[in-house]
GROMACS .gro file of C-alpha atoms in nm:
model
  185
    1MET     CA    1   1.864   6.659 -20.615
    2ALA     CA    2   1.797   7.029 -20.535
    3ASN     CA    3   1.468   6.936 -20.360
    4ALA     CA    4   1.672   6.710 -20.132
    5VAL     CA    5   1.884   7.003 -20.035
    6VAL     CA    6   1.581   7.208 -19.938
    7ASP     CA    7   1.457   6.909 -19.735
    8LEU     CA    8   1.787   6.868 -19.569
    9ALA     CA    9   1.798   7.238 -19.470
   10ARG     CA   10   1.444   7.207 -19.332
   11GLU     CA   11   1.546   6.899 -19.131
   12SER     CA   12   1.846   7.079 -18.987
   13MET     CA   13   1.627   7.381 -18.896
   14GLU     CA   14   1.373   7.151 -18.727
   15GLU     CA   15   1.648   6.995 -18.519
   16ARG     CA   16   1.754   7.349 -18.412
   17ILE     CA   17   1.396   7.422 -18.296
   18GLU     CA   18   1.396   7.110 -18.082
   19ALA     CA   19   1.738   7.193 -17.931
   20LEU     CA   20   1.614   7.546 -17.855
   21LYS     CA   21   1.312   7.414 -17.671
   22ARG     CA   22   1.531   7.178 -17.473
   23GLU     CA   23   1.781   7.457 -17.386
   24LEU     CA   24   1.505   7.702 -17.277
   25THR     CA   25   1.349   7.440 -17.041
   26ARG     CA   26   1.666   7.476 -16.835
   27ILE     CA   27   1.602   7.840 -16.770
   28ARG     CA   28   1.440   7.875 -16.428
   29THR     CA   29   1.117   8.059 -16.419
   30GLY     CA   30   1.044   8.063 -16.048
   31ARG     CA   31   0.825   7.751 -16.080
   32ALA     CA   32   0.928   7.403 -15.994
   33SER     CA   33   0.980   7.172 -16.293
   34ARG     CA   34   1.135   6.830 -16.334
   35THR     CA   35   1.326   6.961 -16.643
   36LEU     CA   36   1.536   7.173 -16.411
   37LEU     CA   37   1.723   6.857 -16.321
   38ASP     CA   38   1.766   6.729 -16.671
   39GLY     CA   39   2.127   6.830 -16.710
   40ILE     CA   40   2.245   6.693 -16.376
   41LYS     CA   41   2.441   6.362 -16.378
   42VAL     CA   42   2.506   6.151 -16.072
   43ASN     CA   43   2.799   5.915 -16.015
   44ALA     CA   44   2.619   5.601 -15.908
   45TYR     CA   45   2.703   5.237 -15.921
   46GLY     CA   46   3.021   5.284 -16.121
   47SER     CA   47   2.864   5.499 -16.398
   48THR     CA   48   2.722   5.843 -16.457
   49LEU     CA   49   2.345   5.858 -16.458
   50PRO     CA   50   2.067   6.125 -16.485
   51VAL     CA   51   1.892   6.210 -16.157
   52ASP     CA   52   1.565   6.051 -16.277
   53GLN     CA   53   1.744   5.718 -16.289
   54VAL     CA   54   1.842   5.697 -15.929
   55GLY     CA   55   1.522   5.819 -15.771
   56THR     CA   56   1.170   5.942 -15.808
   57ILE     CA   57   1.124   6.316 -15.886
   58THR     CA   58   0.798   6.477 -15.782
   59VAL     CA   59   0.667   6.835 -15.768
   60PRO     CA   60   0.434   6.851 -15.475
   61GLU     CA   61   0.407   7.227 -15.485
   62SER     CA   62   0.462   7.493 -15.740
   63ARG     CA   63   0.790   7.604 -15.573
   64MET     CA   64   0.930   7.269 -15.459
   65ILE     CA   65   1.089   6.966 -15.614
   66VAL     CA   66   1.132   6.644 -15.410
   67ILE     CA   67   1.379   6.373 -15.499
   68GLN     CA   68   1.340   6.033 -15.331
   69PRO     CA   69   1.631   5.804 -15.413
   70TRP     CA   70   1.559   5.437 -15.452
   71ASP     CA   71   1.877   5.363 -15.255
   72PRO     CA   72   1.905   5.578 -14.943
   73GLN     CA   73   2.278   5.575 -14.974
   74MET     CA   74   2.247   5.788 -15.282
   75LEU     CA   75   2.122   6.095 -15.083
   76ALA     CA   76   2.473   6.237 -15.031
   77VAL     CA   77   2.573   6.171 -15.393
   78LEU     CA   78   2.256   6.343 -15.524
   79GLU     CA   79   2.306   6.632 -15.287
   80LYS     CA   80   2.659   6.679 -15.407
   81ALA     CA   81   2.562   6.661 -15.776
   82ILE     CA   82   2.291   6.929 -15.729
   83MET     CA   83   2.530   7.155 -15.529
   84THR     CA   84   2.795   7.135 -15.809
   85SER     CA   85   2.549   7.187 -16.086
   86ASP     CA   86   2.467   7.530 -16.227
   87ILE     CA   87   2.096   7.540 -16.138
   88GLY     CA   88   2.164   7.764 -15.837
   89LEU     CA   89   1.953   7.574 -15.589
   90THR     CA   90   2.054   7.443 -15.244
   91PRO     CA   91   1.923   7.096 -15.163
   92ALA     CA   92   1.773   7.016 -14.824
   93ASN     CA   93   1.843   6.656 -14.715
   94ASP     CA   94   1.621   6.518 -14.435
   95GLY     CA   95   1.770   6.166 -14.442
   96LYS     CA   96   1.495   6.027 -14.672
   97VAL     CA   97   1.438   6.277 -14.950
   98ILE     CA   98   1.601   6.581 -15.098
   99ARG     CA   99   1.389   6.890 -15.120
  100LEU     CA  100   1.469   7.179 -15.362
  101ASN     CA  101   1.287   7.498 -15.277
  102ILE     CA  102   1.258   7.732 -15.570
  103PRO     CA  103   1.294   8.093 -15.452
  104GLN     CA  104   1.079   8.378 -15.593
  105LEU     CA  105   1.269   8.556 -15.870
  106THR     CA  106   1.347   8.921 -15.825
  107GLU     CA  107   1.267   9.163 -16.104
  108GLU     CA  108   1.633   9.213 -16.174
  109ARG     CA  109   1.683   8.842 -16.211
  110ARG     CA  110   1.386   8.808 -16.437
  111LYS     CA  111   1.527   9.075 -16.665
  112GLU     CA  112   1.860   8.892 -16.674
  113LEU     CA  113   1.684   8.574 -16.763
  114VAL     CA  114   1.496   8.752 -17.046
  115LYS     CA  115   1.833   8.874 -17.184
  116GLN     CA  116   1.964   8.517 -17.160
  117VAL     CA  117   1.659   8.386 -17.351
  118LYS     CA  118   1.716   8.653 -17.623
  119LYS     CA  119   2.089   8.567 -17.652
  120ILE     CA  120   2.005   8.193 -17.688
  121SER     CA  121   1.732   8.248 -17.944
  122GLU     CA  122   1.961   8.472 -18.145
  123GLU     CA  123   2.229   8.195 -18.154
  124TYR     CA  124   1.973   7.963 -18.292
  125LYS     CA  125   1.858   8.214 -18.558
  126VAL     CA  126   2.222   8.241 -18.664
  127GLY     CA  127   2.229   7.861 -18.691
  128VAL     CA  128   1.920   7.866 -18.909
  129ARG     CA  129   2.072   8.135 -19.128
  130ASN     CA  130   2.388   7.915 -19.157
  131ASP     CA  131   2.170   7.630 -19.279
  132ARG     CA  132   2.020   7.870 -19.546
  133ARG     CA  133   2.374   7.979 -19.649
  134ASP     CA  134   2.488   7.617 -19.677
  135ALA     CA  135   2.188   7.533 -19.901
  136ASN     CA  136   2.244   7.838 -20.117
  137GLU     CA  137   2.610   7.741 -20.159
  138THR     CA  138   2.502   7.396 -20.274
  139PHE     CA  139   2.264   7.544 -20.529
  140LYS     CA  140   2.544   7.768 -20.668
  141THR     CA  141   2.767   7.459 -20.690
  142GLN     CA  142   2.500   7.272 -20.876
  143LYS     CA  143   2.446   7.561 -21.112
  144ASN     CA  144   2.821   7.579 -21.184
  145ASP     CA  145   2.832   7.206 -21.241
  146LYS     CA  146   2.531   7.246 -21.484
  147GLU     CA  147   2.309   7.021 -21.278
  148ILE     CA  148   2.050   7.306 -21.249
  149SER     CA  149   1.980   7.620 -21.446
  150GLU     CA  150   2.019   7.971 -21.311
  151ASP     CA  151   1.646   8.017 -21.291
  152GLU     CA  152   1.616   7.691 -21.094
  153MET     CA  153   1.893   7.805 -20.865
  154PHE     CA  154   1.700   8.131 -20.789
  155ARG     CA  155   1.370   7.946 -20.746
  156TYR     CA  156   1.529   7.700 -20.492
  157GLN     CA  157   1.705   7.990 -20.312
  158GLU     CA  158   1.363   8.160 -20.272
  159GLU     CA  159   1.220   7.835 -20.142
  160VAL     CA  160   1.496   7.810 -19.880
  161GLN     CA  161   1.446   8.168 -19.790
  162LYS     CA  162   1.078   8.103 -19.721
  163VAL     CA  163   1.163   7.800 -19.500
  164THR     CA  164   1.428   8.016 -19.316
  165ASP     CA  165   1.173   8.290 -19.252
  166GLU     CA  166   0.922   8.031 -19.120
  167PHE     CA  167   1.180   7.899 -18.876
  168ILE     CA  168   1.301   8.241 -18.765
  169THR     CA  169   0.939   8.325 -18.687
  170ARG     CA  170   0.896   7.998 -18.485
  171ILE     CA  171   1.213   8.081 -18.287
  172ASP     CA  172   1.077   8.426 -18.213
  173GLU     CA  173   0.743   8.280 -18.096
  174ILE     CA  174   0.919   8.020 -17.867
  175ALA     CA  175   1.140   8.286 -17.720
  176ALA     CA  176   0.845   8.527 -17.664
  177GLY     CA  177   0.654   8.256 -17.487
  178LYS     CA  178   0.958   8.186 -17.259
  179GLU     CA  179   1.008   8.558 -17.192
  180LYS     CA  180   0.643   8.583 -17.090
  181GLU     CA  181   0.679   8.283 -16.865
  182VAL     CA  182   0.995   8.430 -16.700
  183MET     CA  183   0.830   8.772 -16.640
  184GLU     CA  184   0.518   8.617 -16.482
  185VAL     CA  185   0.502   8.678 -16.119
   0.00000   0.00000   0.00000
């Protein structure tokens, strides 16, 4: 029973790592990437669809994304969706494709993005610590209900602490990698 609690905590922490990676891909680094468009939804054909389901997305250059809609009538809708999104890019519509030019980041903007990365990673660390706290509360409840002994409770708490330390280290490594990517000119 207590091993299941440790496994559950590990699973939850693993999900947080995946969510962190997804969230950090949205932070612009000055390079073109298809993932910049991941959060953008387009109202098409009576439903809301992701951009990659209404056209082809290519990255012909390191600072340009090209979107070619399968239906030319979708150009205006795509353009509007990109303009109203929070990615901070202005689309150029030539009647056939939409081009997104990624501007060079200023030093000041890079520092702001690094602060944002640190803030996001700290939020995920807090989540991991909350998972640890929940597991420890479960162990205390199990001890009080006489399901496990006090020694077992401490042993399981140590195990959860080791798992927590491992995931905090992984979050730090992921954040450091993103910071390095952002600061690269």
